[in-house]
Amino acid sequence: MADESQKTTETAAEKPIPPAIRNQHIKALGTLERNPDLAIEMLLRCVGQCPWFDNARRDLHRASIARYLEKHGGKVPTNPLAGALSLLPKMKVQGLLKKGQADEALQTCEVLLKDDPLNINLVKLFAETAIAAKRTAAGLMAMESVRDRLPPKDANSWLVLGKLYHETHDYKKARDCFERVHRLKPTDSEVAKLLKDSEALATLNSGWEQAHEKGDYRVGLADKEQAAKLEAANKSVKTEADAATLIKETLDKIQREPKNVNYYLALVGLYLQQKQYAEALGTIDQARQIVGQDPELDNRYAAVKQDMLRAEIAELQASGDAEGAANKENELNQYIFDDICERVQRYPNDQHLRFLLGEQYCKYGYNDEAIQQFQISQRAPKDRVQSLYLMAICFRNKSMNDMAVEQLRTALELLPSMDTQKMDIYYLLGELCEADGQLEEASKYFKEIYRADVTYKDIADRVQRIYAAQKEASK
């Protein structure tokens, strides 16, 4: 497993941010309020030296836009094409791209963009360059900053935005952009194909998200009428004979319409009802052949495979085969690790997969590798807080308590109300402060939990020990 983790880190993970660049980023943010011009130049150097430092790039764009709006009295010039991009900078960027110097081309765009960050032509050039440099997150960030100002008939800009959404797996927004472009260019075959693909993926993606949330495969069907019929039919599944009948009927439908993915998804659900895991896996593979490479089908396949292995573990435990169950448990853990590693290589821009890989690295003690993944996954809003929390655990494991505290305090800013997640963060902060002898600070965090939930972990004992230690120290 160690060899595999090293291989994945080298092929899939972004490079770490050097401490000197991180310090420069922090100094730039500290300088921003009193000297925005200097702060912007410092942030520009950060992204020039570390093109993968998305947090610095985000802060650079925000600072540039804030300075620009302040300069124009809080308003964007009435003509959105004011200061249109001259030919010379565009030729320079294109020349760098032809030489394979994509990051240098992106930095050239940044230099231009910092002084005119809402220039649509310049933002579009930046986004196109970001795509070429495989920095789609940066391109999307820039395009979204001017989305509300994109001319309705600017087909090229909407096409670029659609491609960025598609690259980041936001297929619904991609479809909306491609629909707009298709209305403007109805005879463009490339646009028609992009629209068709995004529609299929948006439907599949939405369906599986709902199915995952509700635990019901039927909400994943694109055809609502068809889904309702299947739901009504499946309510009658009471015996193996009923299930066999429905499975046969669905197989007949697949034979008549072999390209209808809905039937394959319905068949997967029927197989799972009967715990026919191998058949379900084979059916998902058939759906893959129709749809092509798709992250949601990969997720579904992995979930079914894990369910199958867990069922085998339960059978071994029930038969009293402890050794066999332990071996099968190891097989399950290895599968989960290997599967996530492989999917990160297939979908390196999927930030949630990066989070799952970080969890695996953290679980097995690969702290540096985990930190690298969490630095990427924290960009995803859904995983941001937990990424920061687990990153803090990794820093603590490396005896870098100050870095751990920094991540936790950032996470706290994102949690306005007290919940279990916030209590976990307070608890870890309290542990870190207590370990460093900062009893007053530790007491503050533990008391916050105690006020909210006296039954949380060993919080009552923790608070009591803190009081006793403080009393002893005051003697």
Coordinates of C-alpha atoms in Angstrom, one line a residue:
M1 CA 0.0 0.0 0.0
A2 CA 2.9 2.4 0.7
D3 CA 4.2 1.9 -2.8
E4 CA 0.9 2.7 -4.3
S5 CA 0.4 5.8 -2.2
Q6 CA 3.8 7.1 -3.3
K7 CA 3.0 6.5 -7.0
T8 CA -0.4 8.3 -6.7
T9 CA 1.1 11.3 -5.0
E10 CA 3.7 11.7 -7.8
T11 CA 1.1 11.3 -10.6
A12 CA -2.0 12.9 -9.2
A13 CA -1.3 15.4 -6.5
E14 CA -0.4 19.0 -6.9
K15 CA 3.0 20.2 -5.8
P16 CA 3.1 21.6 -2.2
I17 CA 3.3 25.3 -1.7
P18 CA 6.8 26.2 -0.5
P19 CA 6.8 27.9 3.0
A20 CA 8.4 31.0 1.6
I21 CA 5.5 31.5 -0.8
R22 CA 3.0 30.8 1.9
N23 CA 4.6 33.5 4.1
Q24 CA 4.6 35.9 1.2
H25 CA 0.9 35.2 0.7
I26 CA 0.1 35.9 4.3
K27 CA 2.2 39.1 4.2
A28 CA 0.3 40.2 1.1
L29 CA -3.0 39.8 2.8
G30 CA -1.7 41.7 5.8
T31 CA -0.6 44.5 3.5
L32 CA -3.8 44.6 1.5
E33 CA -5.8 47.2 3.5
R34 CA -3.0 49.8 3.9
N35 CA -1.3 49.3 0.6
P36 CA -3.3 47.4 -2.0
D37 CA -0.9 48.2 -4.9
L38 CA 2.0 46.5 -3.0
A39 CA -0.2 43.6 -1.9
I40 CA -1.4 42.9 -5.5
E41 CA 2.2 42.9 -6.7
M42 CA 3.1 40.4 -3.9
L43 CA 0.2 38.2 -4.8
L44 CA 1.2 38.4 -8.5
R45 CA 4.7 37.0 -7.5
C46 CA 3.1 34.2 -5.5
V47 CA 1.1 32.9 -8.5
G48 CA 4.0 33.5 -10.8
Q49 CA 6.3 31.3 -8.7
C50 CA 3.5 28.7 -7.8
P51 CA 0.9 28.6 -10.7
W52 CA -1.0 25.9 -8.7
F53 CA -1.5 28.2 -5.7
D54 CA -5.2 28.8 -6.3
N55 CA -5.9 30.6 -3.0
A56 CA -3.3 33.3 -3.8
R57 CA -4.8 33.6 -7.3
R58 CA -8.3 34.0 -5.9
D59 CA -7.0 36.7 -3.5
L60 CA -5.2 38.4 -6.4
H61 CA -8.3 38.6 -8.5
R62 CA -10.5 39.8 -5.6
A63 CA -8.0 42.5 -4.7
S64 CA -7.6 43.6 -8.3
I65 CA -11.4 43.9 -8.7
A66 CA -11.8 45.8 -5.4
R67 CA -9.1 48.3 -6.4
Y68 CA -10.6 48.7 -9.9
L69 CA -14.1 49.4 -8.5
E70 CA -12.8 51.8 -6.0
K71 CA -10.9 53.6 -8.8
H72 CA -14.2 53.9 -10.7
G73 CA -16.4 54.9 -7.8
G74 CA -17.8 51.4 -7.2
K75 CA -19.1 51.2 -10.8
V76 CA -18.0 49.3 -13.9
P77 CA -17.7 51.5 -17.0
T78 CA -20.9 51.5 -18.9
N79 CA -19.3 50.1 -22.0
P80 CA -18.3 46.5 -21.0
L81 CA -15.8 46.3 -23.9
A82 CA -14.0 49.5 -22.8
G83 CA -10.2 49.0 -23.1
A84 CA -10.6 46.1 -25.5
L85 CA -7.7 43.8 -25.7
S86 CA -5.0 44.9 -28.1
L87 CA -3.5 42.5 -30.6
L88 CA 0.0 42.6 -29.2
P89 CA -0.7 41.0 -25.8
K90 CA -2.8 38.3 -27.4
M91 CA 0.0 37.4 -29.8
K92 CA 2.4 37.2 -26.9
V93 CA 0.2 34.8 -25.0
Q94 CA -0.5 32.7 -28.1
G95 CA 3.3 32.6 -28.8
L96 CA 4.0 31.3 -25.3
L97 CA 1.3 28.6 -25.7
K98 CA 2.8 27.5 -29.0
K99 CA 6.1 27.0 -27.2
G100 CA 4.4 24.9 -24.6
Q101 CA 4.9 27.6 -21.9
A102 CA 1.3 27.6 -20.6
D103 CA 2.0 28.7 -17.1
E104 CA 4.1 31.6 -18.4
A105 CA 1.3 32.5 -20.8
L106 CA -1.1 32.5 -17.8
Q107 CA 1.1 34.8 -15.8
T108 CA 1.3 37.2 -18.8
C109 CA -2.5 37.3 -18.6
E110 CA -2.4 37.9 -14.9
V111 CA -0.2 41.0 -15.4
L112 CA -2.7 42.4 -17.8
L113 CA -5.7 41.4 -15.8
K114 CA -4.6 43.0 -12.5
D115 CA -5.1 46.5 -13.9
D116 CA -8.3 45.7 -15.9
P117 CA -9.9 42.7 -14.1
L118 CA -13.4 43.2 -15.5
N119 CA -12.4 43.5 -19.1
I120 CA -14.4 40.7 -20.7
N121 CA -12.1 40.2 -23.7
L122 CA -9.1 40.0 -21.3
V123 CA -10.9 37.6 -18.9
K124 CA -11.9 35.4 -21.8
L125 CA -8.2 35.3 -23.0
F126 CA -7.2 34.4 -19.4
A127 CA -9.8 31.6 -19.3
E128 CA -8.8 30.1 -22.6
T129 CA -5.2 30.2 -21.5
A130 CA -6.1 28.6 -18.1
I131 CA -7.8 25.7 -20.1
A132 CA -4.6 25.2 -22.1
A133 CA -2.5 25.3 -18.9
K134 CA -4.9 22.8 -17.3
R135 CA -5.8 25.3 -14.6
T136 CA -9.6 25.2 -15.2
A137 CA -10.4 26.3 -11.6
A138 CA -8.6 29.5 -12.2
G139 CA -10.3 30.1 -15.6
L140 CA -13.7 29.4 -14.1
M141 CA -13.1 31.8 -11.2
A142 CA -12.2 34.6 -13.6
M143 CA -15.1 33.9 -16.0
E144 CA -17.6 33.8 -13.1
S145 CA -16.5 37.2 -12.0
V146 CA -17.9 38.7 -15.2
R147 CA -20.7 36.2 -16.0
D148 CA -23.4 38.8 -15.1
R149 CA -21.9 41.2 -17.6
L150 CA -21.3 38.8 -20.6
P151 CA -23.2 40.1 -23.7
P152 CA -26.1 37.7 -24.4
K153 CA -25.0 37.3 -28.0
D154 CA -21.3 36.7 -27.3
A155 CA -21.4 33.1 -28.3
N156 CA -17.6 32.6 -27.8
S157 CA -17.6 33.8 -24.2
W158 CA -20.5 31.5 -23.3
L159 CA -18.8 28.6 -25.1
V160 CA -15.7 29.1 -23.0
L161 CA -17.7 29.3 -19.8
G162 CA -19.6 26.2 -20.7
K163 CA -16.4 24.3 -21.4
L164 CA -15.0 25.4 -18.0
Y165 CA -18.1 24.1 -16.2
H166 CA -17.9 20.9 -18.1
E167 CA -14.3 20.4 -17.2
T168 CA -15.1 20.9 -13.5
H169 CA -18.1 18.4 -13.8
D170 CA -20.8 21.1 -13.3
Y171 CA -22.8 19.6 -16.2
K172 CA -26.0 21.5 -15.4
K173 CA -24.4 24.9 -15.7
A174 CA -22.4 23.7 -18.7
R175 CA -25.7 22.6 -20.4
D176 CA -27.2 26.0 -19.8
C177 CA -24.3 27.7 -21.4
F178 CA -24.3 25.4 -24.4
E179 CA -28.0 25.9 -24.9
R180 CA -27.4 29.6 -25.1
V181 CA -24.6 29.1 -27.7
H182 CA -26.7 26.6 -29.6
R183 CA -29.5 29.1 -30.0
L184 CA -27.0 31.6 -31.4
K185 CA -25.2 29.0 -33.6
P186 CA -27.8 26.3 -34.4
T187 CA -25.8 24.7 -37.3
D188 CA -22.5 24.3 -35.3
S189 CA -22.0 20.6 -34.9
E190 CA -19.4 20.9 -32.2
V191 CA -21.7 23.0 -30.0
A192 CA -24.6 20.5 -30.7
K193 CA -22.4 17.6 -29.5
L194 CA -21.3 19.5 -26.4
L195 CA -24.9 20.3 -25.6
K196 CA -26.0 16.7 -26.1
D197 CA -23.2 15.4 -23.9
S198 CA -23.7 17.9 -21.1
E199 CA -27.5 17.1 -21.1
A200 CA -26.8 13.4 -20.7
L201 CA -24.3 13.9 -18.0
A202 CA -26.4 16.5 -16.2
T203 CA -29.3 14.1 -16.1
L204 CA -27.2 11.2 -14.9
N205 CA -25.3 13.3 -12.4
S206 CA -28.5 14.8 -10.9
G207 CA -30.1 11.4 -10.8
W208 CA -27.4 9.7 -9.0
E209 CA -27.0 12.6 -6.5
Q210 CA -30.6 12.3 -5.6
A211 CA -30.4 8.5 -5.5
H212 CA -27.5 8.7 -3.2
E213 CA -29.3 11.1 -0.9
K214 CA -32.5 9.2 -0.8
G215 CA -31.1 5.7 -1.1
D216 CA -33.4 5.0 -4.1
Y217 CA -32.1 4.3 -7.6
R218 CA -35.4 5.3 -9.2
V219 CA -34.9 9.0 -8.7
G220 CA -31.8 8.6 -11.0
L221 CA -34.0 7.9 -14.0
A222 CA -34.2 10.7 -16.6
D223 CA -37.7 9.8 -17.8
K224 CA -40.1 10.6 -14.9
E225 CA -43.0 8.7 -16.5
Q226 CA -40.8 5.7 -16.9
A227 CA -39.5 6.0 -13.4
A228 CA -43.0 6.1 -12.0
K229 CA -43.9 2.9 -13.9
L230 CA -40.9 1.1 -12.5
E231 CA -41.6 2.3 -9.0
A232 CA -45.2 1.0 -9.2
A233 CA -43.9 -2.3 -10.5
N234 CA -41.2 -2.6 -7.9
K235 CA -43.7 -2.2 -5.1
S236 CA -45.0 -5.6 -6.0
V237 CA -41.7 -7.3 -5.5
K238 CA -42.4 -9.6 -2.6
T239 CA -40.9 -12.9 -3.7
E240 CA -37.9 -14.0 -5.6
A241 CA -40.3 -15.0 -8.4
D242 CA -41.6 -11.4 -8.6
A243 CA -38.1 -10.1 -8.8
A244 CA -37.1 -12.6 -11.4
T245 CA -40.1 -11.5 -13.5
L246 CA -39.2 -7.8 -13.3
I247 CA -35.6 -8.6 -14.1
K248 CA -36.6 -10.5 -17.2
E249 CA -38.9 -7.7 -18.3
T250 CA -36.2 -5.2 -17.9
L251 CA -33.7 -7.3 -19.8
D252 CA -36.2 -7.6 -22.6
K253 CA -36.5 -3.8 -22.6
I254 CA -32.7 -3.5 -22.8
Q255 CA -32.7 -5.9 -25.8
R256 CA -35.3 -3.8 -27.6
E257 CA -33.6 -0.5 -26.7
P258 CA -29.9 -1.3 -26.0
K259 CA -28.9 2.4 -25.8
N260 CA -31.5 3.4 -23.2
V261 CA -29.4 3.9 -20.0
N262 CA -32.5 4.2 -17.9
Y263 CA -33.2 0.5 -18.2
Y264 CA -29.7 -0.4 -17.1
L265 CA -30.0 1.8 -14.0
A266 CA -33.3 0.2 -13.2
L267 CA -31.8 -3.2 -13.6
V268 CA -29.0 -2.4 -11.2
G269 CA -31.6 -1.4 -8.6
L270 CA -33.5 -4.7 -9.1
Y271 CA -30.3 -6.7 -8.8
L272 CA -29.4 -4.9 -5.6
Q273 CA -32.8 -5.6 -4.1
Q274 CA -31.9 -9.3 -4.4
K275 CA -28.3 -8.7 -3.3
Q276 CA -27.1 -10.0 -6.7
Y277 CA -24.0 -7.8 -6.6
A278 CA -22.0 -9.4 -9.4
E279 CA -24.9 -8.9 -11.8
A280 CA -25.3 -5.3 -10.7
L281 CA -21.6 -4.6 -11.3
G282 CA -21.8 -6.2 -14.8
T283 CA -24.8 -4.0 -15.6
I284 CA -23.1 -0.8 -14.5
D285 CA -20.2 -1.8 -16.8
Q286 CA -22.7 -2.1 -19.7
A287 CA -24.0 1.4 -18.9
R288 CA -20.4 2.6 -19.0
Q289 CA -20.0 1.3 -22.5
I290 CA -22.9 3.5 -23.6
V291 CA -22.2 6.7 -21.6
G292 CA -18.4 6.4 -21.7
Q293 CA -16.1 7.5 -18.8
D294 CA -18.4 9.0 -16.2
P295 CA -17.5 9.8 -12.5
E296 CA -21.0 9.1 -11.2
L297 CA -21.1 5.6 -12.7
D298 CA -17.7 5.0 -11.2
N299 CA -19.0 6.1 -7.8
R300 CA -21.9 3.7 -8.2
Y301 CA -19.7 0.8 -9.2
A302 CA -17.4 1.4 -6.2
A303 CA -20.4 1.6 -3.8
V304 CA -21.8 -1.7 -5.1
K305 CA -18.4 -3.4 -4.9
Q306 CA -18.0 -2.3 -1.3
D307 CA -21.5 -3.5 -0.5
M308 CA -20.6 -6.9 -2.0
L309 CA -17.4 -7.2 0.1
R310 CA -19.2 -6.1 3.3
A311 CA -21.9 -8.8 2.6
E312 CA -19.2 -11.4 2.2
I313 CA -17.6 -10.2 5.5
A314 CA -20.9 -10.6 7.3
E315 CA -21.4 -14.1 5.9
L316 CA -17.9 -15.1 7.1
Q317 CA -18.5 -13.7 10.5
A318 CA -21.9 -15.4 10.8
S319 CA -20.2 -18.8 10.0
G320 CA -17.6 -18.2 12.7
D321 CA -14.7 -17.8 10.2
A322 CA -12.9 -14.9 12.0
E323 CA -9.7 -15.3 10.0
G324 CA -11.6 -15.3 6.7
A325 CA -13.5 -12.2 7.8
A326 CA -10.3 -10.4 8.7
N327 CA -8.8 -11.2 5.4
K328 CA -11.9 -10.0 3.5
E329 CA -11.8 -6.8 5.6
N330 CA -8.3 -6.2 4.5
E331 CA -9.4 -6.8 0.9
L332 CA -12.2 -4.3 1.3
N333 CA -9.8 -1.7 2.8
Q334 CA -7.3 -2.3 0.0
Y335 CA -10.0 -2.0 -2.7
I336 CA -11.3 1.3 -1.2
F337 CA -7.7 2.7 -1.2
D338 CA -6.8 1.5 -4.7
D339 CA -10.1 2.6 -6.2
I340 CA -9.9 6.1 -5.0
C341 CA -6.3 6.4 -6.2
E342 CA -7.3 5.2 -9.6
R343 CA -10.2 7.6 -9.8
V344 CA -8.1 10.6 -8.8
Q345 CA -5.8 9.7 -11.7
R346 CA -8.8 9.6 -14.1
Y347 CA -10.5 12.8 -12.7
P348 CA -7.7 14.9 -11.2
N349 CA -10.0 18.0 -11.1
D350 CA -12.6 16.3 -9.0
Q351 CA -12.0 18.0 -5.6
H352 CA -14.3 15.6 -3.7
L353 CA -12.2 12.6 -4.8
R354 CA -9.2 14.5 -3.6
F355 CA -10.9 14.7 -0.2
L356 CA -11.6 11.0 -0.2
L357 CA -8.0 10.2 -1.1
G358 CA -6.8 12.6 1.7
E359 CA -9.0 10.7 4.1
Q360 CA -7.3 7.4 3.1
Y361 CA -3.8 8.8 3.4
C362 CA -4.7 10.3 6.8
K363 CA -6.2 6.9 7.9
Y364 CA -2.9 5.1 7.1
G365 CA -0.6 7.7 8.5
Y366 CA 0.6 9.3 5.2
N367 CA 0.4 12.8 6.6
D368 CA 2.3 14.7 3.9
E369 CA 0.3 13.0 1.2
A370 CA -2.9 13.7 3.0
I371 CA -2.1 17.4 3.5
Q372 CA -1.5 17.8 -0.2
Q373 CA -4.9 16.4 -1.1
F374 CA -6.7 18.4 1.5
Q375 CA -5.0 21.6 0.3
I376 CA -6.8 20.9 -3.0
S377 CA -10.1 19.5 -1.6
Q378 CA -10.6 22.6 0.7
R379 CA -11.6 24.5 -2.5
A380 CA -14.8 22.5 -2.7
P381 CA -17.5 24.3 -0.5
K382 CA -19.0 21.0 0.7
D383 CA -15.6 19.6 1.8
R384 CA -13.9 22.7 2.9
V385 CA -14.5 22.6 6.7
Q386 CA -13.7 18.9 7.0
S387 CA -10.6 19.2 4.8
L388 CA -9.3 21.9 7.1
Y389 CA -10.1 19.8 10.2
L390 CA -8.4 16.6 8.9
M391 CA -5.5 18.7 7.6
A392 CA -5.1 20.0 11.2
I393 CA -5.0 16.4 12.5
C394 CA -2.2 15.7 10.0
F395 CA -0.2 18.7 11.1
R396 CA -0.7 17.6 14.8
N397 CA 0.6 14.2 13.8
K398 CA 3.7 15.9 12.5
S399 CA 4.0 17.9 15.7
M400 CA 3.3 21.1 13.8
N401 CA 0.7 22.4 16.3
D402 CA 0.8 26.0 15.1
M403 CA -0.1 25.0 11.6
A404 CA -2.9 22.8 12.9
V405 CA -4.3 25.7 14.9
E406 CA -4.2 27.9 11.8
Q407 CA -6.4 25.4 9.8
L408 CA -8.9 25.0 12.7
R409 CA -9.3 28.8 13.1
T410 CA -10.0 29.1 9.4
A411 CA -12.6 26.4 9.6
L412 CA -14.3 28.1 12.6
E413 CA -14.9 31.2 10.5
L414 CA -17.1 29.0 8.2
L415 CA -19.3 27.6 11.0
P416 CA -21.6 30.3 12.4
S417 CA -23.7 28.0 14.6
M418 CA -22.7 25.3 17.1
D419 CA -23.0 21.8 15.8
T420 CA -21.1 18.5 16.1
Q421 CA -18.6 19.6 13.5
K422 CA -17.9 22.8 15.3
M423 CA -17.6 21.0 18.6
D424 CA -15.0 18.6 17.0
I425 CA -12.9 21.7 16.0
Y426 CA -13.2 23.3 19.4
Y427 CA -12.2 20.0 21.0
L428 CA -9.1 19.6 18.9
L429 CA -8.2 23.2 19.4
G430 CA -8.5 22.6 23.2
E431 CA -6.3 19.5 23.0
L432 CA -3.6 21.4 21.1
C433 CA -3.6 24.3 23.5
E434 CA -3.6 22.0 26.5
A435 CA -0.6 20.1 25.0
D436 CA 1.3 23.4 24.6
G437 CA 0.5 24.4 28.2
Q438 CA -1.9 27.1 27.2
L439 CA -4.5 26.2 29.8
E440 CA -6.5 29.5 29.6
E441 CA -6.9 29.1 25.8
A442 CA -7.8 25.4 26.1
S443 CA -10.3 26.2 28.8
K444 CA -12.0 28.7 26.5
Y445 CA -12.6 26.1 23.8
F446 CA -13.6 23.3 26.1
K447 CA -16.1 25.5 27.9
E448 CA -17.8 26.4 24.6
I449 CA -18.5 22.7 24.1
Y450 CA -19.6 22.2 27.7
R451 CA -22.1 25.0 27.4
A452 CA -23.6 23.4 24.2
D453 CA -23.4 19.7 25.1
V454 CA -22.2 18.3 28.4
T455 CA -22.3 14.7 27.1
Y456 CA -19.9 15.4 24.2
K457 CA -17.0 12.9 24.5
D458 CA -15.2 13.4 27.8
I459 CA -15.8 17.1 27.9
A460 CA -17.0 17.2 31.5
D461 CA -13.8 15.5 32.7
R462 CA -11.8 17.8 30.5
V463 CA -13.3 20.9 32.0
Q464 CA -12.9 19.6 35.5
R465 CA -9.2 18.8 34.9
I466 CA -8.6 22.3 33.5
Y467 CA -10.2 23.9 36.6
A468 CA -8.1 21.7 38.8
A469 CA -4.9 22.5 36.9
Q470 CA -5.7 26.2 37.0
K471 CA -6.4 26.1 40.7
E472 CA -3.1 24.2 41.3
A473 CA -1.2 26.8 39.2
S474 CA -2.6 29.7 41.2
K475 CA -1.2 28.4 44.5

